């Protein structure tokens, strides 16, 4: 399915570099994903995607191009031409971080649903093969966990077999894996049922256990940056502020692009 003019405009705005590109070592880190990572606009504040916070933990010469879009699965992102849009501009040496799963789980929606061990892995391979064919490095990221706690206060996993399927694919394809599902689940457990409310988009009118507010987006982006370093996708010189406080006030929401 081809992109509409508004979709192209929105993708272009979301992909505006958040850090300068200069010098022969300059690279771009592309994000392909769903609403948990996506750029949010003024009408959605304080909802915040972790991709909005990631630049605060990366060196200024590593540009972030956030192509993540609300509601997309590994399948619908491809079917709408969004992967093609990324592959049209990605360059040798760039990175492609791929996080899908939240919407792949929607079994009643054939435009988005994938089965973990078959079609989900098949679609993910399109991202891996596309990046590699252009000299870029693909990175898989399991879906960040929702806020769900059992009666005993234990943080509950919500993504079924999708994280395991991605882990298996990463191992088979020898692709770096950022296990955000496991890391975020452990973080939510440490914070507890009440503490996590200050990380998710809980407001006077909304109790959202999927999407983040600025502190939550910053916490997940910090996990992403640390994992990029741990897996040697990035070097120490590529990251910053991993152990420093980053003010939530640094997060801003631009106006939505005109239709």
Short mmCIF file of C-alpha atoms in Angstrom, two decimals:
data_model
loop_
_atom_site.label_atom_id
_atom_site.label_comp_id
_atom_site.label_asym_id
_atom_site.label_seq_id
_atom_site.Cartn_x
_atom_site.Cartn_y
_atom_site.Cartn_z
CA UNK A 1 0.00 0.00 0.00
CA UNK A 2 1.42 3.37 -0.98
CA UNK A 3 1.85 6.21 1.49
CA UNK A 4 -0.49 9.18 1.44
CA UNK A 5 0.90 12.72 1.33
CA UNK A 6 0.13 13.19 5.03
CA UNK A 7 1.87 9.92 5.92
CA UNK A 8 4.97 10.96 3.99
CA UNK A 9 4.95 14.38 5.64
CA UNK A 10 4.49 12.91 9.10
CA UNK A 11 7.30 10.43 8.55
CA UNK A 12 9.58 13.18 7.34
CA UNK A 13 8.90 15.35 10.40
CA UNK A 14 9.38 12.42 12.77
CA UNK A 15 12.65 11.60 11.06
CA UNK A 16 14.14 15.09 11.31
CA UNK A 17 17.64 14.62 12.76
CA UNK A 18 17.71 15.32 16.49
CA UNK A 19 21.48 15.74 16.49
CA UNK A 20 23.81 17.24 13.92
CA UNK A 21 25.47 15.11 11.26
CA UNK A 22 29.07 16.06 10.57
CA UNK A 23 32.35 14.44 9.74
CA UNK A 24 33.17 11.11 8.17
CA UNK A 25 32.20 9.23 11.34
CA UNK A 26 28.65 10.65 11.44
CA UNK A 27 25.94 8.01 11.28
CA UNK A 28 22.18 7.78 11.58
CA UNK A 29 20.28 5.46 13.89
CA UNK A 30 16.88 4.68 12.38
CA UNK A 31 14.00 3.43 14.52
CA UNK A 32 11.28 1.25 13.00
CA UNK A 33 8.59 0.55 15.56
CA UNK A 34 5.25 1.30 17.16
CA UNK A 35 3.71 3.89 19.48
CA UNK A 36 5.93 3.05 22.45
CA UNK A 37 8.90 4.45 20.49
CA UNK A 38 7.20 6.98 18.23
CA UNK A 39 7.44 10.76 18.04
CA UNK A 40 4.47 12.39 19.79
CA UNK A 41 3.06 15.81 19.06
CA UNK A 42 1.61 18.62 21.17
CA UNK A 43 -1.92 17.23 21.04
CA UNK A 44 -0.73 13.98 22.69
CA UNK A 45 1.41 15.44 25.52
CA UNK A 46 2.48 14.19 28.01
CA UNK A 47 2.58 10.87 26.10
CA UNK A 48 6.19 10.28 25.05
CA UNK A 49 7.87 7.64 22.89
CA UNK A 50 11.27 6.40 24.00
CA UNK A 51 12.67 7.36 20.61
CA UNK A 52 12.09 11.00 21.55
CA UNK A 53 14.42 10.61 24.55
CA UNK A 54 17.14 8.48 22.95
CA UNK A 55 19.17 11.41 21.52
CA UNK A 56 19.91 12.65 25.05
CA UNK A 57 21.98 9.48 25.60
CA UNK A 58 23.84 9.48 22.27
CA UNK A 59 26.75 11.54 21.04
CA UNK A 60 25.77 14.57 18.99
CA UNK A 61 27.27 13.08 15.83
CA UNK A 62 24.94 10.08 15.99
CA UNK A 63 21.66 11.26 14.49
CA UNK A 64 18.33 9.66 15.44
CA UNK A 65 15.72 9.30 12.68
CA UNK A 66 12.55 8.10 14.34
CA UNK A 67 10.24 6.37 11.85
CA UNK A 68 8.19 4.56 14.51
CA UNK A 69 4.45 5.15 14.12
CA UNK A 70 1.49 4.58 16.40
CA UNK A 71 -0.42 1.35 15.87
CA UNK A 72 1.98 -0.36 13.49
CA UNK A 73 3.07 -3.98 13.52
CA UNK A 74 6.00 -5.59 11.75
CA UNK A 75 3.52 -6.41 8.98
CA UNK A 76 1.59 -3.15 8.59
CA UNK A 77 4.81 -1.09 8.70
CA UNK A 78 5.97 -3.04 5.65
CA UNK A 79 2.62 -3.11 3.88
CA UNK A 80 2.24 0.67 4.15
CA UNK A 81 5.62 1.22 2.49
CA UNK A 82 7.29 2.54 5.62
CA UNK A 83 10.17 0.08 5.54
CA UNK A 84 10.77 1.01 1.90
CA UNK A 85 10.91 4.67 2.96
CA UNK A 86 13.63 3.86 5.50
CA UNK A 87 15.60 1.69 3.08
CA UNK A 88 15.47 4.44 0.46
CA UNK A 89 17.60 6.71 2.66
CA UNK A 90 19.62 4.42 4.93
CA UNK A 91 23.34 4.37 4.17
CA UNK A 92 26.32 2.09 4.80
CA UNK A 93 27.36 2.30 8.44
CA UNK A 94 23.92 3.40 9.65
CA UNK A 95 21.89 1.44 12.22
CA UNK A 96 18.31 0.19 12.06
CA UNK A 97 16.70 -0.60 15.45
CA UNK A 98 13.52 -2.65 15.00
CA UNK A 99 10.93 -2.94 17.81
CA UNK A 100 7.58 -4.54 17.02
CA UNK A 101 5.24 -6.85 18.89
CA UNK A 102 2.54 -4.81 20.63
CA UNK A 103 0.34 -4.68 17.54
CA UNK A 104 1.47 -7.95 16.00
CA UNK A 105 -0.49 -9.50 18.89
CA UNK A 106 -3.87 -8.20 17.63
CA UNK A 107 -5.30 -11.50 16.36
CA UNK A 108 -8.62 -9.95 15.31
CA UNK A 109 -6.94 -7.47 12.93
CA UNK A 110 -5.62 -9.17 9.78
CA UNK A 111 -3.86 -5.98 8.66
CA UNK A 112 -1.56 -6.15 11.68
CA UNK A 113 -1.58 -9.64 13.16
CA UNK A 114 1.41 -11.95 12.79
CA UNK A 115 2.01 -15.34 14.34
CA UNK A 116 5.15 -15.32 16.52
CA UNK A 117 7.05 -18.28 15.11
CA UNK A 118 6.11 -17.89 11.43
CA UNK A 119 4.89 -14.62 9.92
CA UNK A 120 6.37 -12.42 12.68
CA UNK A 121 9.84 -13.81 12.08
CA UNK A 122 9.30 -13.68 8.33
CA UNK A 123 8.45 -9.98 8.41
CA UNK A 124 11.33 -9.20 10.75
CA UNK A 125 13.71 -10.81 8.26
CA UNK A 126 12.64 -8.18 5.72
CA UNK A 127 14.10 -5.51 8.00
CA UNK A 128 17.29 -7.48 8.58
CA UNK A 129 17.82 -8.29 4.90
CA UNK A 130 16.94 -4.77 3.78
CA UNK A 131 19.39 -3.11 6.15
CA UNK A 132 22.18 -5.56 5.39
CA UNK A 133 21.74 -5.21 1.65
CA UNK A 134 22.42 -1.48 2.02
CA UNK A 135 25.46 -1.88 4.24
CA UNK A 136 23.60 -0.85 7.40
CA UNK A 137 23.51 -2.80 10.66
CA UNK A 138 20.15 -4.13 11.89
CA UNK A 139 19.40 -4.43 15.61
CA UNK A 140 16.37 -6.21 17.07
CA UNK A 141 14.62 -4.97 20.21
CA UNK A 142 11.97 -6.96 22.04
CA UNK A 143 8.84 -5.03 22.92
CA UNK A 144 9.00 -2.94 26.07
CA UNK A 145 6.59 -4.27 28.68
CA UNK A 146 3.23 -2.86 29.64
CA UNK A 147 2.39 -1.94 33.21
CA UNK A 148 0.61 -4.98 34.60
CA UNK A 149 0.92 -6.42 38.10
CA UNK A 150 -0.51 -9.56 39.66
CA UNK A 151 -2.38 -9.66 42.99
CA UNK A 152 0.91 -10.42 44.74
CA UNK A 153 2.57 -7.31 43.28
CA UNK A 154 4.61 -9.20 40.69
CA UNK A 155 5.15 -7.46 37.34
CA UNK A 156 3.50 -9.58 34.66
CA UNK A 157 4.76 -10.29 31.11
CA UNK A 158 2.14 -9.45 28.47
CA UNK A 159 3.71 -10.25 25.10
CA UNK A 160 3.31 -14.00 24.89
CA UNK A 161 5.74 -15.75 22.55
CA UNK A 162 6.78 -12.65 20.60
CA UNK A 163 9.89 -11.85 22.69
CA UNK A 164 11.03 -15.48 22.57
CA UNK A 165 10.48 -15.58 18.81
CA UNK A 166 12.56 -12.43 18.37
CA UNK A 167 15.32 -13.76 20.62
CA UNK A 168 15.47 -16.97 18.58
CA UNK A 169 15.60 -15.02 15.33
CA UNK A 170 18.37 -12.76 16.62
CA UNK A 171 20.42 -15.80 17.58
CA UNK A 172 19.81 -17.57 14.28
CA UNK A 173 20.62 -14.47 12.24
CA UNK A 174 23.47 -13.35 14.52
CA UNK A 175 21.88 -9.97 14.99
CA UNK A 176 22.38 -7.84 18.13
CA UNK A 177 19.40 -8.06 20.48
CA UNK A 178 18.22 -5.38 22.91
CA UNK A 179 16.02 -7.34 25.29
CA UNK A 180 13.79 -4.45 26.33
CA UNK A 181 11.00 -6.81 27.38
CA UNK A 182 13.12 -8.47 30.06
CA UNK A 183 14.85 -5.26 31.12
CA UNK A 184 11.69 -3.19 31.39
CA UNK A 185 9.86 -5.97 33.23
CA UNK A 186 12.67 -6.02 35.79
CA UNK A 187 12.55 -2.23 36.08
CA UNK A 188 8.78 -2.19 36.62
CA UNK A 189 9.22 -4.86 39.30
CA UNK A 190 11.77 -2.70 41.14
CA UNK A 191 9.51 0.34 40.91
CA UNK A 192 6.38 -1.51 41.98
CA UNK A 193 2.72 -1.04 41.09
CA UNK A 194 2.51 2.48 42.49
CA UNK A 195 5.96 3.64 41.45
CA UNK A 196 5.40 2.73 37.82
CA UNK A 197 2.44 5.10 37.59
CA UNK A 198 4.96 7.95 37.46
CA UNK A 199 6.55 6.39 34.35
CA UNK A 200 3.43 5.69 32.33
CA UNK A 201 0.93 8.10 30.82
CA UNK A 202 -1.29 8.36 33.87
CA UNK A 203 -3.10 11.69 34.01
CA UNK A 204 -6.23 13.08 35.63
CA UNK A 205 -8.28 11.80 32.69
CA UNK A 206 -6.34 8.75 31.49
CA UNK A 207 -4.86 5.59 32.97
CA UNK A 208 -2.58 4.34 30.19
CA UNK A 209 -0.54 1.25 31.04
CA UNK A 210 1.15 0.99 27.63
CA UNK A 211 2.55 4.41 26.76
CA UNK A 212 5.08 6.49 28.64
CA UNK A 213 5.33 9.99 30.01
CA UNK A 214 8.71 11.81 29.92
CA UNK A 215 10.29 10.01 32.92
CA UNK A 216 9.24 6.64 31.52
CA UNK A 217 10.50 7.41 28.03
CA UNK A 218 13.82 8.57 29.47
CA UNK A 219 14.13 5.39 31.54
CA UNK A 220 13.52 3.14 28.54
CA UNK A 221 15.77 5.19 26.27
CA UNK A 222 18.53 4.81 28.87
CA UNK A 223 18.01 1.03 28.72
CA UNK A 224 18.29 1.17 24.93
CA UNK A 225 21.52 3.17 25.02
CA UNK A 226 23.05 0.90 27.65
CA UNK A 227 22.17 -2.19 25.62
CA UNK A 228 23.58 -0.68 22.44
CA UNK A 229 26.82 -0.23 24.36
CA UNK A 230 26.73 -3.65 26.04
CA UNK A 231 26.15 -5.45 22.73
CA UNK A 232 28.98 -3.44 21.15
CA UNK A 233 26.71 -1.94 18.54
CA UNK A 234 27.96 1.40 19.86
CA UNK A 235 31.28 2.32 21.44
CA UNK A 236 31.74 4.26 24.67
CA UNK A 237 32.42 7.42 22.66
CA UNK A 238 28.96 7.10 21.05
CA UNK A 239 26.98 7.34 24.29
CA UNK A 240 26.64 9.89 27.07
CA UNK A 241 24.77 10.58 30.32
CA UNK A 242 24.15 6.89 31.00
CA UNK A 243 24.56 7.48 34.74
CA UNK A 244 23.40 11.10 34.88
CA UNK A 245 20.02 12.62 35.61
CA UNK A 246 18.30 13.92 32.49
CA UNK A 247 15.54 16.44 33.27
CA UNK A 248 12.07 15.51 32.05
CA UNK A 249 11.76 19.14 30.98
CA UNK A 250 14.12 18.40 28.07
CA UNK A 251 11.28 16.52 26.38
CA UNK A 252 9.26 18.71 24.02
CA UNK A 253 6.31 18.04 21.73
CA UNK A 254 6.25 19.83 18.36
CA UNK A 255 3.02 20.74 16.63
CA UNK A 256 1.63 17.98 14.45
CA UNK A 257 2.53 18.30 10.76
CA UNK A 258 -0.10 19.84 8.53
CA UNK A 259 -2.19 17.39 6.52
#
